CSV table of C-alpha atoms and ligand atoms in Angstrom, one decimal:
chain,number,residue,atom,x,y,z
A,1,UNK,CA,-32.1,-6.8,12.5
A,2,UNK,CA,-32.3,-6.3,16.4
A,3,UNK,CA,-30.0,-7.7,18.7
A,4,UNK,CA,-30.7,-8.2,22.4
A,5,UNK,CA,-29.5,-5.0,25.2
A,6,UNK,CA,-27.0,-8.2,26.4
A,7,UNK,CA,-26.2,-9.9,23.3
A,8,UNK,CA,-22.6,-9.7,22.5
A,9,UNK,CA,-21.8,-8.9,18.9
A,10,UNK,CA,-19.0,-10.1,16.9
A,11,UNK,CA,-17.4,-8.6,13.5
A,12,UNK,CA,-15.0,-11.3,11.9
A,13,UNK,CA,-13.2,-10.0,8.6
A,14,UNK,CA,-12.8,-12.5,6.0
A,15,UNK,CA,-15.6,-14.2,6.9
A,16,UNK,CA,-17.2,-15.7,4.0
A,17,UNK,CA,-14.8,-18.5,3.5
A,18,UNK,CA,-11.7,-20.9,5.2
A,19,UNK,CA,-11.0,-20.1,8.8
A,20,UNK,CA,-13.2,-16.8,9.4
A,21,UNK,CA,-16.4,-18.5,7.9
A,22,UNK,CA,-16.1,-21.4,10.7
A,23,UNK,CA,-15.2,-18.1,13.3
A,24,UNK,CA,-18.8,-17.0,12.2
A,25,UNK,CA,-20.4,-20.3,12.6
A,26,UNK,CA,-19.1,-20.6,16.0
A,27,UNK,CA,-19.4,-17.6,17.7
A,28,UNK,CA,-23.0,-17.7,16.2
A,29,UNK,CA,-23.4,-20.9,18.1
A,30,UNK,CA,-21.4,-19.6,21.3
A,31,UNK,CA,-24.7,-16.8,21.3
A,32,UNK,CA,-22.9,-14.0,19.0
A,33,UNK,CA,-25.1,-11.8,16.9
A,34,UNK,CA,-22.3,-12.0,14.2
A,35,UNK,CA,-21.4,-9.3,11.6
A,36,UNK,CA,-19.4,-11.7,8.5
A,37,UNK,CA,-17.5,-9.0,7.1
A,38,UNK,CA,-17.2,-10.3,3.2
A,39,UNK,CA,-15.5,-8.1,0.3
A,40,UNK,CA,-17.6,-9.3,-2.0
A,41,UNK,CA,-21.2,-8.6,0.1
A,42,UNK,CA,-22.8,-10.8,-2.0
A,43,UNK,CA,-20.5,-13.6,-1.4
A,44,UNK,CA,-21.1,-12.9,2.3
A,45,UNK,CA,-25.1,-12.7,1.9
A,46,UNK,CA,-24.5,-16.6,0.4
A,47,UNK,CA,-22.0,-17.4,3.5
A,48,UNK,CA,-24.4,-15.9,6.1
A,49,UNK,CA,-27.4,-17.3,4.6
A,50,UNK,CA,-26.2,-21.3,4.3
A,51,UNK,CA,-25.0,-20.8,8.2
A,52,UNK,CA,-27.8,-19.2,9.7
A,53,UNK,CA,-30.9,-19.8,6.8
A,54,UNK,CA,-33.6,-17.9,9.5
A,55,UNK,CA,-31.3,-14.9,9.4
A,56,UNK,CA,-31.3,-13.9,13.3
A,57,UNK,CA,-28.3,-15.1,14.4
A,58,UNK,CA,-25.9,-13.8,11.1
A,59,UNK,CA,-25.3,-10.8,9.4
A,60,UNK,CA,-23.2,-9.9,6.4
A,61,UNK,CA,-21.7,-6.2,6.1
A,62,UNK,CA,-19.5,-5.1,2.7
A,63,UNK,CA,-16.1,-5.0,4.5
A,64,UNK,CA,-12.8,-4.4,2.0
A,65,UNK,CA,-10.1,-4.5,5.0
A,66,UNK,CA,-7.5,-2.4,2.5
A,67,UNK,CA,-10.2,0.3,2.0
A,68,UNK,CA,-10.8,2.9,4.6
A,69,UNK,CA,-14.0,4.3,3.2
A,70,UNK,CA,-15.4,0.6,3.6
A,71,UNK,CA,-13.9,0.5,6.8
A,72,UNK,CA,-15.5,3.7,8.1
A,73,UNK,CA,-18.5,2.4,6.6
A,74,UNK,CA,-18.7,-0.8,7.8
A,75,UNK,CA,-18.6,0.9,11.7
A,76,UNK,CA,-20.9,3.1,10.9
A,77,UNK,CA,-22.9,0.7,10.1
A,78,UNK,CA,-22.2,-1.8,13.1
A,79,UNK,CA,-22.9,1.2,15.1
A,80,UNK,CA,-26.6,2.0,13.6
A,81,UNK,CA,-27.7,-1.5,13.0
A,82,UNK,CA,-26.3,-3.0,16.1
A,83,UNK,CA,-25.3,-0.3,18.5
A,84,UNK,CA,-22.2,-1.9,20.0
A,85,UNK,CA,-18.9,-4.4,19.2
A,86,UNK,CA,-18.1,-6.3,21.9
A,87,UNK,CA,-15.6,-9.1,19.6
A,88,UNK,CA,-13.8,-8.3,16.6
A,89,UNK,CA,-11.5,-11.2,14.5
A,90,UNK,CA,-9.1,-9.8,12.5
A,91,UNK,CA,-9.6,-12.9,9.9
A,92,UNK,CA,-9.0,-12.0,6.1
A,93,UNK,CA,-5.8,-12.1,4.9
A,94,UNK,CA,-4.1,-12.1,1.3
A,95,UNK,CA,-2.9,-14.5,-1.3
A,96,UNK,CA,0.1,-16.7,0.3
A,97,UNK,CA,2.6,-16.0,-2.1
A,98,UNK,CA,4.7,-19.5,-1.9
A,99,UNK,CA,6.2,-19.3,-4.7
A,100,UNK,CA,8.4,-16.4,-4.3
A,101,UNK,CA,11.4,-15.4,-2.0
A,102,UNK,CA,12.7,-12.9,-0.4
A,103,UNK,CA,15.7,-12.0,-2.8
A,104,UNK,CA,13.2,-12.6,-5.7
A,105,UNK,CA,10.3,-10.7,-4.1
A,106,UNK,CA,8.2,-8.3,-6.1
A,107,UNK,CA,7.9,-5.6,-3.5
A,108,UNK,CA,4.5,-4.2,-5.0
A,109,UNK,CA,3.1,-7.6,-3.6
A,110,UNK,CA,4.6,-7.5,-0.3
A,111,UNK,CA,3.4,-4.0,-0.3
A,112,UNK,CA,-0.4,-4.8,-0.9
A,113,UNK,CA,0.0,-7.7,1.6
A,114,UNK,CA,0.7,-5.8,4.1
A,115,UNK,CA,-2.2,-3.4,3.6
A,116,UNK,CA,-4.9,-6.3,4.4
A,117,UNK,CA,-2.5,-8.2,6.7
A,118,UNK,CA,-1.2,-5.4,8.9
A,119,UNK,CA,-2.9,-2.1,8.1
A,120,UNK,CA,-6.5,-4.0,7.5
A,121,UNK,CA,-6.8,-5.3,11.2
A,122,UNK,CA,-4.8,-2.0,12.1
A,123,UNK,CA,-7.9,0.2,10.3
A,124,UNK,CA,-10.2,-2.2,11.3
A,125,UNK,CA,-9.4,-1.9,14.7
A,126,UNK,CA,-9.6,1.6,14.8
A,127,UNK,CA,-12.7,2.2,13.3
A,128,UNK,CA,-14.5,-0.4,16.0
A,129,UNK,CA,-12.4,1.1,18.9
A,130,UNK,CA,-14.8,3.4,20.1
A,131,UNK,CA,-17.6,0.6,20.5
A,132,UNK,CA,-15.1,-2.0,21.6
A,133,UNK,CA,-13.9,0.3,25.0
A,134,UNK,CA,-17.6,0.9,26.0
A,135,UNK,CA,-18.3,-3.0,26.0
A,136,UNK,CA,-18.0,-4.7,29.5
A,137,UNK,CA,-15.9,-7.4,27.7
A,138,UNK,CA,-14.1,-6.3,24.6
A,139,UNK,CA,-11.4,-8.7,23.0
A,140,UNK,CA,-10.1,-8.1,20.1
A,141,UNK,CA,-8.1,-11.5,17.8
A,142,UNK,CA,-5.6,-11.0,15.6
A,143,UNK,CA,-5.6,-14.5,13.6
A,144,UNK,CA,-2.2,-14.7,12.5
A,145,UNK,CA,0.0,-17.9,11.3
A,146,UNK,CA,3.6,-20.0,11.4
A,147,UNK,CA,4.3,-18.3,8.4
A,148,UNK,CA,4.6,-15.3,10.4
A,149,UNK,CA,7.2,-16.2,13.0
A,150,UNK,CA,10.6,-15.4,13.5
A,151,UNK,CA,11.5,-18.2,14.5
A,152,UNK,CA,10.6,-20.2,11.7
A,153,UNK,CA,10.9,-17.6,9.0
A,154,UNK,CA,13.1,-18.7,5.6
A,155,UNK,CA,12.8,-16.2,3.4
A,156,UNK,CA,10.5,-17.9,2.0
A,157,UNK,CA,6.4,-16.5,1.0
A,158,UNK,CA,7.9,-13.1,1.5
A,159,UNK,CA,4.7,-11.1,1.4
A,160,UNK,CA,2.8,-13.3,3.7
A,161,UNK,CA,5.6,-14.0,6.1
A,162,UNK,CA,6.8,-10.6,6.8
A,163,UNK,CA,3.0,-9.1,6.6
B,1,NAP,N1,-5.7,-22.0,6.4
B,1,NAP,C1,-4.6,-22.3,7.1
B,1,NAP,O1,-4.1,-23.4,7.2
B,1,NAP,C2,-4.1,-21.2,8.0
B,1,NAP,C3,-3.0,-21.5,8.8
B,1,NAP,C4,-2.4,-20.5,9.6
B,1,NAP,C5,-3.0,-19.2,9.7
B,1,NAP,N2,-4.1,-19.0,8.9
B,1,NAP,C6,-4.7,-17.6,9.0
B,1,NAP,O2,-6.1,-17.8,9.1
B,1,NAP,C7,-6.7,-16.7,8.4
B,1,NAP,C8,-7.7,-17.2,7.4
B,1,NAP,O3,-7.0,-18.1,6.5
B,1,NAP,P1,-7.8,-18.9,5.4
B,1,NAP,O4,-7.0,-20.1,5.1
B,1,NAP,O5,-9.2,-19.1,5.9
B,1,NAP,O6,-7.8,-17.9,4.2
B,1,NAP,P2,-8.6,-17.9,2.8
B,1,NAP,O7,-9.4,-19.1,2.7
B,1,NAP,O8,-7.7,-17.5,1.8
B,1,NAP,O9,-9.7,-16.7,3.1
B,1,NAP,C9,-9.2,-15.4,3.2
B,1,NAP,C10,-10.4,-14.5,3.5
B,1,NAP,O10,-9.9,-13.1,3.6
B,1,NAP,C11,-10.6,-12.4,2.7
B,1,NAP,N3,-9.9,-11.2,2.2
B,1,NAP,C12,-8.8,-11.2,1.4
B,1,NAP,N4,-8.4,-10.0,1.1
B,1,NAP,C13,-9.3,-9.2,1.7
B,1,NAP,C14,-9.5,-7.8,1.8
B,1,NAP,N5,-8.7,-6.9,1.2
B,1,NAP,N6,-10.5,-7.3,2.6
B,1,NAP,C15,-11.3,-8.1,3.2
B,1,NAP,N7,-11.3,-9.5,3.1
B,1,NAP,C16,-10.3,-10.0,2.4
B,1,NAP,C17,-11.1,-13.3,1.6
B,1,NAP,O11,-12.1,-12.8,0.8
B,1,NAP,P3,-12.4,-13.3,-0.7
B,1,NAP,O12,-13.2,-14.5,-0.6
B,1,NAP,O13,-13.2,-12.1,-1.3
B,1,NAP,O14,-11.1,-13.5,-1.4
B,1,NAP,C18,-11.5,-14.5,2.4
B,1,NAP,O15,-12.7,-14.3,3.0
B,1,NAP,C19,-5.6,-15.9,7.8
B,1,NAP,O16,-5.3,-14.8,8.6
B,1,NAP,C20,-4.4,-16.8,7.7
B,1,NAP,O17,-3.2,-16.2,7.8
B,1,NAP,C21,-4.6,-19.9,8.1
């Protein structure tokens, strides 16, 4: 895959299905060479391949946000097969646990949430960081949700809220 000195390139986690597939269908439009990070990279070959059948516009990358060594990985290989990160979505998130609450809360579930919904974007942001400061326009989007604020916070889906 080659990707223009001046294209800007995109890495969205999560993003062969919901939300972060229709990120990758839109930055692709928007002119993005896009990375579609997918857990399962055959799930992500599928994604990429029904949204962009020629294969010059998307590209999908094993990406397990909750696993450094595929996190490391994945920027290596941004880094070789691309040579920059100008855009990173921090897309995938975990199970929405609705029906649990806080006082009932198995804690080895909130636990795991929080390592894709806060440490995932937290790793994955490191691992891009380098390639992100040299780009002329880095950004960097943290998808998050109303399940997440304080302000409307119950006690209610206790993994996903507080994660
Ligand atoms: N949908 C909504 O109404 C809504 C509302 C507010 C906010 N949001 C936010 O939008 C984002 C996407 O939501 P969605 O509804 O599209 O979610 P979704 O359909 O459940 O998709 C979640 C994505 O995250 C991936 N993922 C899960 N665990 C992962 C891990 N450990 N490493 C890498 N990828 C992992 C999933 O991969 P697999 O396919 O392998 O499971 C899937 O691609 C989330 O951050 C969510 O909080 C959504």
């Amino acid at each position: 895959m080659r990707v223009n000195a001046d294209q800007p390139v995109a890495v969205v986690t999560g993003g062969n299905r919901g939300v972060g597939r229709e990120v990758c269908r839109q930055l692709s439009l928007l002119g993005f060479m896009v990375v579609l990070g997918s857990r399962d990279l055959r799930r992500g070959e599928l994604a990429a391949k029904e949204l962009d059948p020629e294969g010059n516009r998307i590209i999908a990358c094993q990406l397990e946000v909750d696993n450094s060594v595929s996190v490391a990985s994945m920027a290596e290989w941004v880094k070789n097969q691309l040579g920059r990160t100008d855009v990173l979505v921090n897309n995938a998130s975990t199970v929405y646990d609705r029906w649990a609450t806080a006082s009932s809360a198995d804690l080895g579930t909130v636990a795991e949430a929080i390592d894709v919904n806060l440490f995932g974007p937290w790793r994955v942001i490191d691992a891009l960081l380098p390639m992100l400061r040299s780009s002329t326009r880095p950004r960097i989007v943290n998808v998050s949700s109303e399940g997440g604020s304080i302000s409307v916070m119950t006690g209610g889906s206790p993994a996903y809220s507080v994660s």
